[in-house]
PDB file of C-alpha atoms and ligand atoms in Angstrom:
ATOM      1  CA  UNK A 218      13.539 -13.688   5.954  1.00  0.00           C
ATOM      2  CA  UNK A 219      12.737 -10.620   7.826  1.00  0.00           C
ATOM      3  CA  UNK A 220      11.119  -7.955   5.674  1.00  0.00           C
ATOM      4  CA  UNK A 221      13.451  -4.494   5.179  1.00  0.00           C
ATOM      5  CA  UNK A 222      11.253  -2.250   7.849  1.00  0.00           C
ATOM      6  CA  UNK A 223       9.524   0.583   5.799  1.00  0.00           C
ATOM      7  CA  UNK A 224      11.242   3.947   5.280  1.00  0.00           C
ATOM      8  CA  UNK A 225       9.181   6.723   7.052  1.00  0.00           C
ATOM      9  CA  UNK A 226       6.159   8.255   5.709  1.00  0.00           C
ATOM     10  CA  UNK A 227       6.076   5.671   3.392  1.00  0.00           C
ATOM     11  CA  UNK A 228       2.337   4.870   3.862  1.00  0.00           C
ATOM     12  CA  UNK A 229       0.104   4.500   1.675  1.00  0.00           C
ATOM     13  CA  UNK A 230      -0.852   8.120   0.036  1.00  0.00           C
ATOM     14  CA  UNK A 231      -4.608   7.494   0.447  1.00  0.00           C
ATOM     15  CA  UNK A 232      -5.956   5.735   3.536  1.00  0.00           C
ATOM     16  CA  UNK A 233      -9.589   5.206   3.649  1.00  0.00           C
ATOM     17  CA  UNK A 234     -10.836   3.539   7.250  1.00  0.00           C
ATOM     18  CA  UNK A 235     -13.962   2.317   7.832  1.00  0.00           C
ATOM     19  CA  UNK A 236     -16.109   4.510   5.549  1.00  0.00           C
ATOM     20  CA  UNK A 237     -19.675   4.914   5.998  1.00  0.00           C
ATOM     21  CA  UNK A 238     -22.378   6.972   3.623  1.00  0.00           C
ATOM     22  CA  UNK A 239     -25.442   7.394   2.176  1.00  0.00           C
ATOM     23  CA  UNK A 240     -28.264   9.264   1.886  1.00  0.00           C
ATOM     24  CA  UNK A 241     -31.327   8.927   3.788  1.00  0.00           C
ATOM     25  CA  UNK A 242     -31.979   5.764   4.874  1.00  0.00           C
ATOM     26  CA  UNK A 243     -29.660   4.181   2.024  1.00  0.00           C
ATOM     27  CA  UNK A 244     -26.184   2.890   2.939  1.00  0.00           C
ATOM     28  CA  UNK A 245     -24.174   3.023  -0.311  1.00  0.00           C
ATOM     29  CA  UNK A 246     -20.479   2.846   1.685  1.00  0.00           C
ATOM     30  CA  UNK A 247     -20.696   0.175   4.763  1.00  0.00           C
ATOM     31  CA  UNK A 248     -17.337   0.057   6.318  1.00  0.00           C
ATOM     32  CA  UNK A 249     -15.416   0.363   3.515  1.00  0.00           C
ATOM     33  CA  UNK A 250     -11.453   0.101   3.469  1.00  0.00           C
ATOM     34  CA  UNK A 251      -8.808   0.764   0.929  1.00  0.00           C
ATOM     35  CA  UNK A 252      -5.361   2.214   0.722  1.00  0.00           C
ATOM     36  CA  UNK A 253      -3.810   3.649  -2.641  1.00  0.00           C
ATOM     37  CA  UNK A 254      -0.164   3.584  -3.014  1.00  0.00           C
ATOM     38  CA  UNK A 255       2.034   6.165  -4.258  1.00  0.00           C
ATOM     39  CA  UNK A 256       2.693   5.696  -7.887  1.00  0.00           C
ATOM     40  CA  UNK A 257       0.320   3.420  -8.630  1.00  0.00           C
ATOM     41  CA  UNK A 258      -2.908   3.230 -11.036  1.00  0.00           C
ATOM     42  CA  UNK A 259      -5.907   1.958  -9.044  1.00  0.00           C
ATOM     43  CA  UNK A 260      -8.866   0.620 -10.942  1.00  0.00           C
ATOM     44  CA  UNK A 261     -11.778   0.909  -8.443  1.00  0.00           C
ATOM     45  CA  UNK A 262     -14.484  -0.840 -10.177  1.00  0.00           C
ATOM     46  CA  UNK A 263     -18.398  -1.854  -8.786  1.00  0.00           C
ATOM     47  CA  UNK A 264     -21.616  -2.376 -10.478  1.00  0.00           C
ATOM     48  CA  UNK A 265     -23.806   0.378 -11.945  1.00  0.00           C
ATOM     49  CA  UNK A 266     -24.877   2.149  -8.869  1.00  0.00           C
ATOM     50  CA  UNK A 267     -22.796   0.762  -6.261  1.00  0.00           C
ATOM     51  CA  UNK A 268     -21.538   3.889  -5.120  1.00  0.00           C
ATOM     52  CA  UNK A 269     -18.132   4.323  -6.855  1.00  0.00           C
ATOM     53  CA  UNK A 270     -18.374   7.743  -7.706  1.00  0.00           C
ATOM     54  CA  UNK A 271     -19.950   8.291  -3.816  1.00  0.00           C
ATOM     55  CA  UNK A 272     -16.241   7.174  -2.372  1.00  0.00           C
ATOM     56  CA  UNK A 273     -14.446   9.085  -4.652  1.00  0.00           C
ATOM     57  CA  UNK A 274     -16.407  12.106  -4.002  1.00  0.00           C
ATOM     58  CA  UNK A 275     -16.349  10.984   0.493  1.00  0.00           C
ATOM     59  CA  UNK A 276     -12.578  10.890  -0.065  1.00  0.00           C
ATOM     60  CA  UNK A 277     -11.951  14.523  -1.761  1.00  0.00           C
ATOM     61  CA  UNK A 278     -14.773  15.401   0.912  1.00  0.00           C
ATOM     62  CA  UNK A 279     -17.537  16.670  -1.452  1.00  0.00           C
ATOM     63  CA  UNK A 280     -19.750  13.797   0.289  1.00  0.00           C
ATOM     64  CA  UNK A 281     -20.206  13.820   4.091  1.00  0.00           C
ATOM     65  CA  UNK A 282     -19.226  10.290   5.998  1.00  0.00           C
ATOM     66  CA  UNK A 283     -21.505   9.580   8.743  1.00  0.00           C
ATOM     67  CA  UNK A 284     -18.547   6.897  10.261  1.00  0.00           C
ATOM     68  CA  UNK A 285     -14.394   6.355   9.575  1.00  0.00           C
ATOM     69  CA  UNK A 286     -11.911   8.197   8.514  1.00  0.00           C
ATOM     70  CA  UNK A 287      -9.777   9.540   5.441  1.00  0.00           C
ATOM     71  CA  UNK A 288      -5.929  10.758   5.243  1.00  0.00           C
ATOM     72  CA  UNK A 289      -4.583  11.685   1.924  1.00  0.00           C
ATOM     73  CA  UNK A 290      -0.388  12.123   2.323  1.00  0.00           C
ATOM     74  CA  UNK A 291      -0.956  11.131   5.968  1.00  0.00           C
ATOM     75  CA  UNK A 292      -3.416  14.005   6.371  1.00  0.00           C
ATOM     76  CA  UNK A 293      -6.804  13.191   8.402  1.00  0.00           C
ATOM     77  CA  UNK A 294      -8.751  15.185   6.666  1.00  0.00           C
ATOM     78  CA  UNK A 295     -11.279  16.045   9.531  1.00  0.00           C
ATOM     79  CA  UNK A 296      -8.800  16.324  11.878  1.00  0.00           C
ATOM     80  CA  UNK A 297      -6.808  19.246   9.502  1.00  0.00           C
ATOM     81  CA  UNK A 298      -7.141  22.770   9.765  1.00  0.00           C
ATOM     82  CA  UNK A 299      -8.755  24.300   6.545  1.00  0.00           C
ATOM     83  CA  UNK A 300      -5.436  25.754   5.562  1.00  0.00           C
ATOM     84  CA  UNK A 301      -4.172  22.105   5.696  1.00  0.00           C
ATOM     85  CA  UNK A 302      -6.614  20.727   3.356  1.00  0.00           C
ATOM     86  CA  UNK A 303      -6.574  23.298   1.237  1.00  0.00           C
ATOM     87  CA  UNK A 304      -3.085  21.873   1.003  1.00  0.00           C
ATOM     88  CA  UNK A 305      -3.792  18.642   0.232  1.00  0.00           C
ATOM     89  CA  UNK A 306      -6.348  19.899  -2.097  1.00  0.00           C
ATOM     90  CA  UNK A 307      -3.724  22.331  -3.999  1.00  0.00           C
ATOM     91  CA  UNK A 308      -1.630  18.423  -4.601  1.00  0.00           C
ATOM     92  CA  UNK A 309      -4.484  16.299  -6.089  1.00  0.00           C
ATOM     93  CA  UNK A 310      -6.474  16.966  -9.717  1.00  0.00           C
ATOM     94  CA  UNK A 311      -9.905  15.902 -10.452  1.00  0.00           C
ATOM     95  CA  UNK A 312     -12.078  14.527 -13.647  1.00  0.00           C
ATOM     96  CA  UNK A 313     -15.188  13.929 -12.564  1.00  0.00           C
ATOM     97  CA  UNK A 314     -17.882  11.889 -14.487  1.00  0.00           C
ATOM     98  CA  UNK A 315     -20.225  14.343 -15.504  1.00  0.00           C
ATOM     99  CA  UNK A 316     -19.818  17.947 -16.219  1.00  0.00           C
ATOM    100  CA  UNK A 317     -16.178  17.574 -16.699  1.00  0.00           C
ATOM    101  CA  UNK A 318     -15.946  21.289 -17.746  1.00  0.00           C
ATOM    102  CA  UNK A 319     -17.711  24.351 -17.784  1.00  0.00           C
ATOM    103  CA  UNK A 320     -20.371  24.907 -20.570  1.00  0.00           C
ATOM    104  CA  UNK A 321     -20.232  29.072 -20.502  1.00  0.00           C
ATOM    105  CA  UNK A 322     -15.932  29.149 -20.167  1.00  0.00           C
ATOM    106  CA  UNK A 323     -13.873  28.615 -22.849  1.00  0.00           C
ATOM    107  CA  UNK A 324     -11.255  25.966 -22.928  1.00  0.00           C
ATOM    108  CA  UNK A 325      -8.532  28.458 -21.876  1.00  0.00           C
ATOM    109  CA  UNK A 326     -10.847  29.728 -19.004  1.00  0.00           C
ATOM    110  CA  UNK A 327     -11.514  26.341 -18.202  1.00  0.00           C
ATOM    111  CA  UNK A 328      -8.034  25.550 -17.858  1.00  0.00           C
ATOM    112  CA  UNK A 329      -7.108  28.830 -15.662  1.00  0.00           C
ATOM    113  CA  UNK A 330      -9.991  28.244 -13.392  1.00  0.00           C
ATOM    114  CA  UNK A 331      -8.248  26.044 -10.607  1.00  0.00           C
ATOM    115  CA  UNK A 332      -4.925  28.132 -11.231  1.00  0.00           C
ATOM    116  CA  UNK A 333      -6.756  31.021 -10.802  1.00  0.00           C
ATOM    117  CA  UNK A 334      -8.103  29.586  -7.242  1.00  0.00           C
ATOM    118  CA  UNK A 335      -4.603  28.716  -5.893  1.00  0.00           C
ATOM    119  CA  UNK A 336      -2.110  30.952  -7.449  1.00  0.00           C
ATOM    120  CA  UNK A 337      -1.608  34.564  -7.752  1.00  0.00           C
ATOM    121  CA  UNK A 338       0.105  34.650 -11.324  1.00  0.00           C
ATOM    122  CA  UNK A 339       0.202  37.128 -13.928  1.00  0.00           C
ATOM    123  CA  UNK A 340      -2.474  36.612 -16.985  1.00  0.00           C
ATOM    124  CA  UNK A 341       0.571  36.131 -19.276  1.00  0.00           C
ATOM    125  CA  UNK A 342       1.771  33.221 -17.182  1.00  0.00           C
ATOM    126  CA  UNK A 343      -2.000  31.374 -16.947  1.00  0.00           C
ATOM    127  CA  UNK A 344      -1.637  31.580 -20.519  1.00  0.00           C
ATOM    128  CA  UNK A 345       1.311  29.791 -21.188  1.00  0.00           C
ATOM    129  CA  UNK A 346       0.368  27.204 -18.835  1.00  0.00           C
ATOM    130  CA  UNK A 347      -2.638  26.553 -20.098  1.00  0.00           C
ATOM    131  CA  UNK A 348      -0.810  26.064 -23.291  1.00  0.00           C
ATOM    132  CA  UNK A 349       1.609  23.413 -21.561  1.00  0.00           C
ATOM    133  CA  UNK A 350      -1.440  21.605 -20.362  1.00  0.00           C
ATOM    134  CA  UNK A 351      -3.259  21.434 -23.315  1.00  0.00           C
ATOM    135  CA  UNK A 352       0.186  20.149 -24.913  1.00  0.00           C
ATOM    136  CA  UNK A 353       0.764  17.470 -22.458  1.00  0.00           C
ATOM    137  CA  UNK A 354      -2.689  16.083 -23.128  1.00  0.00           C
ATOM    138  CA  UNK A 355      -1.926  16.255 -26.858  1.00  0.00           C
ATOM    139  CA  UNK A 356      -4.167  19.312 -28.091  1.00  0.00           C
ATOM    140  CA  UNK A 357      -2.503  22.458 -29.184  1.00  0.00           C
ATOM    141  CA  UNK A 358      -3.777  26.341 -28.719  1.00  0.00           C
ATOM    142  CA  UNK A 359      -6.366  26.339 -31.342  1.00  0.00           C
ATOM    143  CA  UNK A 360      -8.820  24.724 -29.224  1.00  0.00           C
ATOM    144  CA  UNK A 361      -8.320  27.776 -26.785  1.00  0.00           C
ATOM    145  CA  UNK A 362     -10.847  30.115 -27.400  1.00  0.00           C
ATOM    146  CA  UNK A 363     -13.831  26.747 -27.900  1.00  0.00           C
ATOM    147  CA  UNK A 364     -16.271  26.149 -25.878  1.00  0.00           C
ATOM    148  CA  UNK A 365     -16.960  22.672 -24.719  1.00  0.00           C
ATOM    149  CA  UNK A 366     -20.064  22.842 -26.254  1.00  0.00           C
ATOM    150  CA  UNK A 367     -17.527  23.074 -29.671  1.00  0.00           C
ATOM    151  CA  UNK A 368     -15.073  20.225 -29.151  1.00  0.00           C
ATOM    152  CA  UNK A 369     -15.737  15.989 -29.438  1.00  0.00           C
ATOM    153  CA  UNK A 370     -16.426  13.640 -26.820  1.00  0.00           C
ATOM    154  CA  UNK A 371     -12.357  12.738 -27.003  1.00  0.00           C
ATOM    155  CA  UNK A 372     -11.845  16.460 -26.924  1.00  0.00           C
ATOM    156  CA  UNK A 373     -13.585  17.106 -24.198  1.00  0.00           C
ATOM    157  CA  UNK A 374     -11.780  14.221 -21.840  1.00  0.00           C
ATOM    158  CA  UNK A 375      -8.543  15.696 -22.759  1.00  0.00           C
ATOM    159  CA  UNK A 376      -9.112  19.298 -22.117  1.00  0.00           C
ATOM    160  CA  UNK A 377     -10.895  17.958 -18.375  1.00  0.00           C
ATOM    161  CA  UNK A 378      -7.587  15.924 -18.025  1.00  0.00           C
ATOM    162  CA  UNK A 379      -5.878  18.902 -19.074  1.00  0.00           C
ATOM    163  CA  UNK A 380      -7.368  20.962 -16.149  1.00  0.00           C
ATOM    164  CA  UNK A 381      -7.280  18.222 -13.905  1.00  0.00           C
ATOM    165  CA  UNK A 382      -3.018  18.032 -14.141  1.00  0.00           C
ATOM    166  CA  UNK A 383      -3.432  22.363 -13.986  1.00  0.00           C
ATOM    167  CA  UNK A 384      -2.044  22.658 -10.319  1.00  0.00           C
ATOM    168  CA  UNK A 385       0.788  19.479 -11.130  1.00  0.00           C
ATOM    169  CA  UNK A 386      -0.648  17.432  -8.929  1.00  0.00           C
ATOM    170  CA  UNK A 387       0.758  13.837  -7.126  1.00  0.00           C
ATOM    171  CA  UNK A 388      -2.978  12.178  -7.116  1.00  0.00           C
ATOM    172  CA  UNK A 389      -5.412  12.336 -10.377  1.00  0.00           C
ATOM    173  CA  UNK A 390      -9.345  10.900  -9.477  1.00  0.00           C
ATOM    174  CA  UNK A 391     -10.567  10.136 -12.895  1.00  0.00           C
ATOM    175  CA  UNK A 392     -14.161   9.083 -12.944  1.00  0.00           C
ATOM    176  CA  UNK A 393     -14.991   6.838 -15.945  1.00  0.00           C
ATOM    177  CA  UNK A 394     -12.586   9.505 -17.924  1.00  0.00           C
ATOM    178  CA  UNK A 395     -13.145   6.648 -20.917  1.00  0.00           C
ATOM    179  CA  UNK A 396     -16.901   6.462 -20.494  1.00  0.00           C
ATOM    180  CA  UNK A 397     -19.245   7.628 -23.441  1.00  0.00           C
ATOM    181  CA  UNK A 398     -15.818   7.700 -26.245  1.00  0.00           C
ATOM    182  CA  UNK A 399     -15.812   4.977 -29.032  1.00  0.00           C
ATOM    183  CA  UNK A 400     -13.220   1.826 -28.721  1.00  0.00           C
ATOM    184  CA  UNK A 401     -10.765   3.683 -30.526  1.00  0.00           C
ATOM    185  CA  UNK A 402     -10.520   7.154 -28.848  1.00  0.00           C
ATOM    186  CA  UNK A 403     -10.835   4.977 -25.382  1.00  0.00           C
ATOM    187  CA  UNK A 404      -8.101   2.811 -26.491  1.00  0.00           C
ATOM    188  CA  UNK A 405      -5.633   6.477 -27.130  1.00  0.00           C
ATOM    189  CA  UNK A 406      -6.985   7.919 -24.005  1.00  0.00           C
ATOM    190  CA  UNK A 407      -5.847   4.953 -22.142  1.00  0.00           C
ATOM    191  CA  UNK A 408      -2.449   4.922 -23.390  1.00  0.00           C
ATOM    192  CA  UNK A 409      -2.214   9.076 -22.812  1.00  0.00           C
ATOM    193  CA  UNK A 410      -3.683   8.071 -18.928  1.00  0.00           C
ATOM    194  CA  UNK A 411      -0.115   5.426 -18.724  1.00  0.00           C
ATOM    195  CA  UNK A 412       2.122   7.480 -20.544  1.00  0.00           C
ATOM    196  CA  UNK A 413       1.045  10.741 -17.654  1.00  0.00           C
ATOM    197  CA  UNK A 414       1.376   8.150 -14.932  1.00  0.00           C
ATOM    198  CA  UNK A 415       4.908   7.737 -15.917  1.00  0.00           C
ATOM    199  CA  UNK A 416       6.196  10.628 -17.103  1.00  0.00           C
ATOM    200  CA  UNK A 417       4.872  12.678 -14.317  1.00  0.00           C
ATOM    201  CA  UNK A 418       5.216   9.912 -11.595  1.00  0.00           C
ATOM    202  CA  UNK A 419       1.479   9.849 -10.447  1.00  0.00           C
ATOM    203  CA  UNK A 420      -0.909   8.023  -8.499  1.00  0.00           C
ATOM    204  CA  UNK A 421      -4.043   7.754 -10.052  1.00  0.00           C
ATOM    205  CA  UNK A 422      -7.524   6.536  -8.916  1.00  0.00           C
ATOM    206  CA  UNK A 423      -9.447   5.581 -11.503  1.00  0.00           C
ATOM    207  CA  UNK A 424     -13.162   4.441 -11.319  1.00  0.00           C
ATOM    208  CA  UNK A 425     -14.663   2.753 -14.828  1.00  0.00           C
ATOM    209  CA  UNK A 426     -16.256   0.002 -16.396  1.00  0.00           C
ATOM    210  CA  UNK A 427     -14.062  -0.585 -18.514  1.00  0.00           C
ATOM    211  CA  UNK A 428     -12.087  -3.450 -18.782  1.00  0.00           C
ATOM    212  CA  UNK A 429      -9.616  -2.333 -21.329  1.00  0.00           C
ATOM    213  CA  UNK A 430      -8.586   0.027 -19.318  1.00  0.00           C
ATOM    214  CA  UNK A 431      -7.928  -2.214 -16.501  1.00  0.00           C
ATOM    215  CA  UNK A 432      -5.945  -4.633 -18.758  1.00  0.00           C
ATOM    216  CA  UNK A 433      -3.790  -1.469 -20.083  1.00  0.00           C
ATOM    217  CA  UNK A 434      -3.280   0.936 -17.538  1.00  0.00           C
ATOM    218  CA  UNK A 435      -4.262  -0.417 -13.802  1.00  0.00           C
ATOM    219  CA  UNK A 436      -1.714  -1.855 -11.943  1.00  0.00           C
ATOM    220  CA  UNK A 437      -3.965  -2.930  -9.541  1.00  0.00           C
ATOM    221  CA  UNK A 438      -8.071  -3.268  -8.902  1.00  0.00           C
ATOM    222  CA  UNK A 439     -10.204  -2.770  -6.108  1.00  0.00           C
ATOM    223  CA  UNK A 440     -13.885  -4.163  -6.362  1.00  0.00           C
ATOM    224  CA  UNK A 441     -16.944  -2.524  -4.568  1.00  0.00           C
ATOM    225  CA  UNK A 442     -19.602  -4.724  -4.333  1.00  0.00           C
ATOM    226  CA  UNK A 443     -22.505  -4.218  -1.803  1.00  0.00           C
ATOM    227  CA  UNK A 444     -21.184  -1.114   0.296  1.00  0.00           C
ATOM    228  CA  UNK A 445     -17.772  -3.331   0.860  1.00  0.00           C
ATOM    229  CA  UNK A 446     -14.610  -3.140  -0.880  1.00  0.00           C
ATOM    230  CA  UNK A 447     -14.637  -7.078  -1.504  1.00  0.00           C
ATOM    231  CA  UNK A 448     -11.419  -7.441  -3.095  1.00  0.00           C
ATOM    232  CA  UNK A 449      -7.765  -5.623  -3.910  1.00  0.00           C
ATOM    233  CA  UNK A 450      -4.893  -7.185  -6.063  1.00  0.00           C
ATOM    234  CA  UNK A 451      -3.904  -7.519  -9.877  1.00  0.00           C
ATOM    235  CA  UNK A 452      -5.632  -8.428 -12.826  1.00  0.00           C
ATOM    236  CA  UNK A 453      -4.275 -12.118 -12.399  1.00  0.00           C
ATOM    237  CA  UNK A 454      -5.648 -12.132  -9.050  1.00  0.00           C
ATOM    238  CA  UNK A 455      -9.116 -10.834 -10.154  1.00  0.00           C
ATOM    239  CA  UNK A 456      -9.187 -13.388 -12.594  1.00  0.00           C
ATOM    240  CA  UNK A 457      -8.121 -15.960 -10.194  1.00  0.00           C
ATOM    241  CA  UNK A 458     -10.753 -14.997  -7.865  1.00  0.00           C
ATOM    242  CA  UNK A 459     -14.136 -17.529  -6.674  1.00  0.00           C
ATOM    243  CA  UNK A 460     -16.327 -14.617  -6.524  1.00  0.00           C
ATOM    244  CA  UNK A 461     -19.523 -14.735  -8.205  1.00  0.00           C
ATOM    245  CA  UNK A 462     -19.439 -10.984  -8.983  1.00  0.00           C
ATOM    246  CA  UNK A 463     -15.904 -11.430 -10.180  1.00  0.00           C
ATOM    247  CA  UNK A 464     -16.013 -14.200 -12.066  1.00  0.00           C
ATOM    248  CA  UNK A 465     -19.263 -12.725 -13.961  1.00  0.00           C
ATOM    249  CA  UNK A 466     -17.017  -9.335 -14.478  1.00  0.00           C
ATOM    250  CA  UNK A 467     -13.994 -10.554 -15.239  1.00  0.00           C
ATOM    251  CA  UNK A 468     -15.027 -13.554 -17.184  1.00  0.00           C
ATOM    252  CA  UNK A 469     -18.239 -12.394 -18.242  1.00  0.00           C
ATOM    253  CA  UNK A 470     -19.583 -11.643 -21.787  1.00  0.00           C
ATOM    254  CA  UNK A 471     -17.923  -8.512 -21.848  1.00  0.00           C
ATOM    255  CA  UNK A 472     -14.611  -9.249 -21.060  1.00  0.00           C
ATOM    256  CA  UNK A 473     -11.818 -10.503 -22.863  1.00  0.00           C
ATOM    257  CA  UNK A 474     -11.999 -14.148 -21.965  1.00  0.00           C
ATOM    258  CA  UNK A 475     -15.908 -14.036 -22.607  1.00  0.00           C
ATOM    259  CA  UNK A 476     -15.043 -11.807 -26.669  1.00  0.00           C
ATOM    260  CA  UNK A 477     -12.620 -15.254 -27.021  1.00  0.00           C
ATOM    261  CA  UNK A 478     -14.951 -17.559 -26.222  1.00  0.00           C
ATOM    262  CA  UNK A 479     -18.065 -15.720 -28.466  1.00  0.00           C
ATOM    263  CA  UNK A 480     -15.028 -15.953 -31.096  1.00  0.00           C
ATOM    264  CA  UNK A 481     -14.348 -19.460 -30.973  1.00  0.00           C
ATOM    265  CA  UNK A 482     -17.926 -20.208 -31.053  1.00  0.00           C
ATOM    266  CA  UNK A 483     -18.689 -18.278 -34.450  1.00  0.00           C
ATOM    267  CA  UNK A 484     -15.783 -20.083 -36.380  1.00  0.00           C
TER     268      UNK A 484
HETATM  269  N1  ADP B 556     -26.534  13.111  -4.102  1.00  0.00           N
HETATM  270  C1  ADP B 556     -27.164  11.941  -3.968  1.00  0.00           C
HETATM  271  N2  ADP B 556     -28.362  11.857  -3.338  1.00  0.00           N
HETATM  272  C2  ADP B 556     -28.999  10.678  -3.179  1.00  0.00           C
HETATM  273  N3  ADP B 556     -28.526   9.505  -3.627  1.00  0.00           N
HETATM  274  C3  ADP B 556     -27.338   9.508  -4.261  1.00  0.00           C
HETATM  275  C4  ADP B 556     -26.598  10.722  -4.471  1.00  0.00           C
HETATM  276  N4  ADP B 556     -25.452  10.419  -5.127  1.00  0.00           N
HETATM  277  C5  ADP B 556     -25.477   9.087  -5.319  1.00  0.00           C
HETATM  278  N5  ADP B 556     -26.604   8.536  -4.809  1.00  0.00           N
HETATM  279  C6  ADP B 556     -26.955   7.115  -4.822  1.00  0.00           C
HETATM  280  O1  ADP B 556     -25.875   6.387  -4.313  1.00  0.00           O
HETATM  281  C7  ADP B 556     -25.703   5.173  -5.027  1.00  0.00           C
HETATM  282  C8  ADP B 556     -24.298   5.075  -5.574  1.00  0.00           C
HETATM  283  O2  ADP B 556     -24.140   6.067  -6.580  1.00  0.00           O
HETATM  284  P1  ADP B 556     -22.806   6.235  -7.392  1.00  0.00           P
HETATM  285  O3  ADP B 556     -21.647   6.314  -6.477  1.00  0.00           O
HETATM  286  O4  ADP B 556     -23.018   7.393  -8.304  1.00  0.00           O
HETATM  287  O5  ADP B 556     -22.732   4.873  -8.230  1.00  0.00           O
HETATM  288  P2  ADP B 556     -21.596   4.394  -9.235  1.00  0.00           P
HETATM  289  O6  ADP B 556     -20.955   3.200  -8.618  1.00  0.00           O
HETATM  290  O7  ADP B 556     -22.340   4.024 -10.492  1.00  0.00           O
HETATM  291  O8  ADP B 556     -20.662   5.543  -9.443  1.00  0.00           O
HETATM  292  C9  ADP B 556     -26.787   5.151  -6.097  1.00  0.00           C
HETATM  293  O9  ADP B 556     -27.855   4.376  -5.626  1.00  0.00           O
HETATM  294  C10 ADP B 556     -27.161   6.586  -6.231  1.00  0.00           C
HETATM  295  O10 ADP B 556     -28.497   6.710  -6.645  1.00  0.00           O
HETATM  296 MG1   MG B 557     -20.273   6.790 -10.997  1.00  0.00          MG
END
C-alpha cells in the first residue's frame, strides 16, 4: 500500500544534519543526526559527559559547529538572516541545566526578562503575564517578589519552566529540568511537563537521566553514545534493543526492570 504523500511543510520541526563539535582537540558531536517532530516529547539521553547538553546548546546556536547543519521550522539557521533567527528564537523556550534563573532578579523580573527582549508591552501587561505563567506552572503571585535564592529546588524548576513558556513558544529544550529534585517532586514535575505538552500542543526536547521521566512523559528516545546518535524509537524499542549501552541503561540497576529484579531477590 502506497503511503498518503506528506502534506507540505510537514517536516520534521528540528533537523539536525551531520553535526560536528568540540572543543580543542575533543570531538564531543561526530556526525550526529536527529530530527524532532512536531508535537512530540523527545528524550535525548547519553552518558555523563557525552555531550547532551553540547547539542542542545549547537542546535539553539550558543555552541559553534565546526561541520553540518541545523533548521528549526525549516529554517537553516546559518543560512538565515539575523532577523530570521531572531524569529525562530522568539518561537522556542529554554530551561537550561544550570543557572536556570537569575540569582540578583526576582521571580517576577525573571519572568519579564525574555518578554522584555521581544515585546514592547506596557509594565501592567508583563505583570499579568507573568502572573499567567506562574499559574500555568502551578505557583501563584506570592512567589513574585522572591528571589531564587528564596524558593525550593521544585520551586525553582517551575518558575525556570515558567519563563521558559514566557514568549508561548512551539519548542521547549529542557535540560535535566528533573535533575537535583527528590522522587516525589520529580514524579509532579513530570506529570506538569505532559500535561503542558498537551494542553499547549508542544514539542519538547528533553535531555535527562532519568528514566521515570522517559517511562511517563517521552514519546520517543534518542541515545547519544560516543559523539553518535546510536539509536531513535520508543521505550519498547529501547528495551528491545542488543546494545550494550542500552541494555545496561535500560535494563540496568537503575531502571525499572533492574528495581524488579533487586525486589524479587530481597523477598
Ligand atoms: N565550554 C566547554 N569547554 C570545553 N569543554 C566543554 C565545554 N562544554 C562541554 N564540554 C565538554 O564536552 C563534553 C560533553 O559535555 P556535556 O554536553 O555537558 O555532557 P552531558 O551529556 O553530560 O550534558 C564533556 O566532556 C565536557 O567536559
Ligand atoms: Mg548536560
Amino acid at each position: 500500500m502506497a503511503l498518503a504523500p506528506k502534506a507540505k511543510g510537514e517536516g520534521p520541526i528540528i533537523e539536525v544534519r551531520d553535526i560536528v563539535a568540540g572543543f580543542g582537540d575533543h570531538v564531543v558531536l561526530n556526525h550526529v543526526d536527529l530530527d524532532v517532530h512536531r508535537g512530540e516529547v523527545l528524550g535525548f539521553v547519553g552518558g555523563s559527559g557525552a555531550g547532551k547538553s553540547v547539542l542542545m546548546r549547537t542546535i539553539i546556536g550558543l555552541v559553534p559547529k565546526r561541520e553540518g547543519t541545523i533548521k528549526v521550522f525549516g529554517v537553516d539557521m546559518d543560512a538565515a538572516t539575523f532577523d530570521e533567527r531572531q524569529a525562530v528564537e522568539r518561537r522556542w523556550g529554554i530551561l537550561f541545566q544550570q543557572g536556570a534563573l537569575f540569582s540578583s532578579l526576582t521571580v517576577m523580573e525573571n519572568l519579564q526578562f525574555p518578554v522584555r527582549e521581544y515585546l514592547n508591552v506596557s509594565q501592567r501587561l508583563l505583570d499579568e503575564l507573568a502572573v499567567a505563567k506562574l499559574e500555568m506552572v502551578g505557583l501563584d503571585a506570592s512567589v513574585c517578589d522572591k528571589l531564587p535564592s528564596e524558593l525550593s529546588g521544585g520551586m525553582t524548576k517551575r518558575v525556570a519552566l515558567a519563563r521558559a513558556l514566557a514568549l508561548d513558544p512551539e519548542i521547549v529544550f529542557l535540560d535535566e529540568p528533573t535533575s537535583g529534585l527528590d522522587p516525589i517532586g520529580a514524579g509532579d514535575f513530570d506529570t506538569l511537563i505532559a500535561t503542558l505538552q498537551r494542553t499547549l500542543g508542544l514539542t519538547v526536547f528533553m535531555v535527562t537521566h532519568d528514566l521515570d521521566s522517559l517511562h511517563t512523559v517521552c514519546n520517543r528516545i534518542a541515545v547519544l553514545f560516543e559523539g553518535k546518535v546510536i539509536a531513535t524509537g520508543t521505550m519498547a524499542e529501547m528495551l528491545a534493543s542488543k546494545h550494550p549501552w542500552l541494555i545496561s541503561y535500560f535494563h540496568g540497576k537503575r531502571s525499572r526492570a533492574g528495581h524488579a529484579a533487586d525486589f524479587e531477590a530481597r523477598a
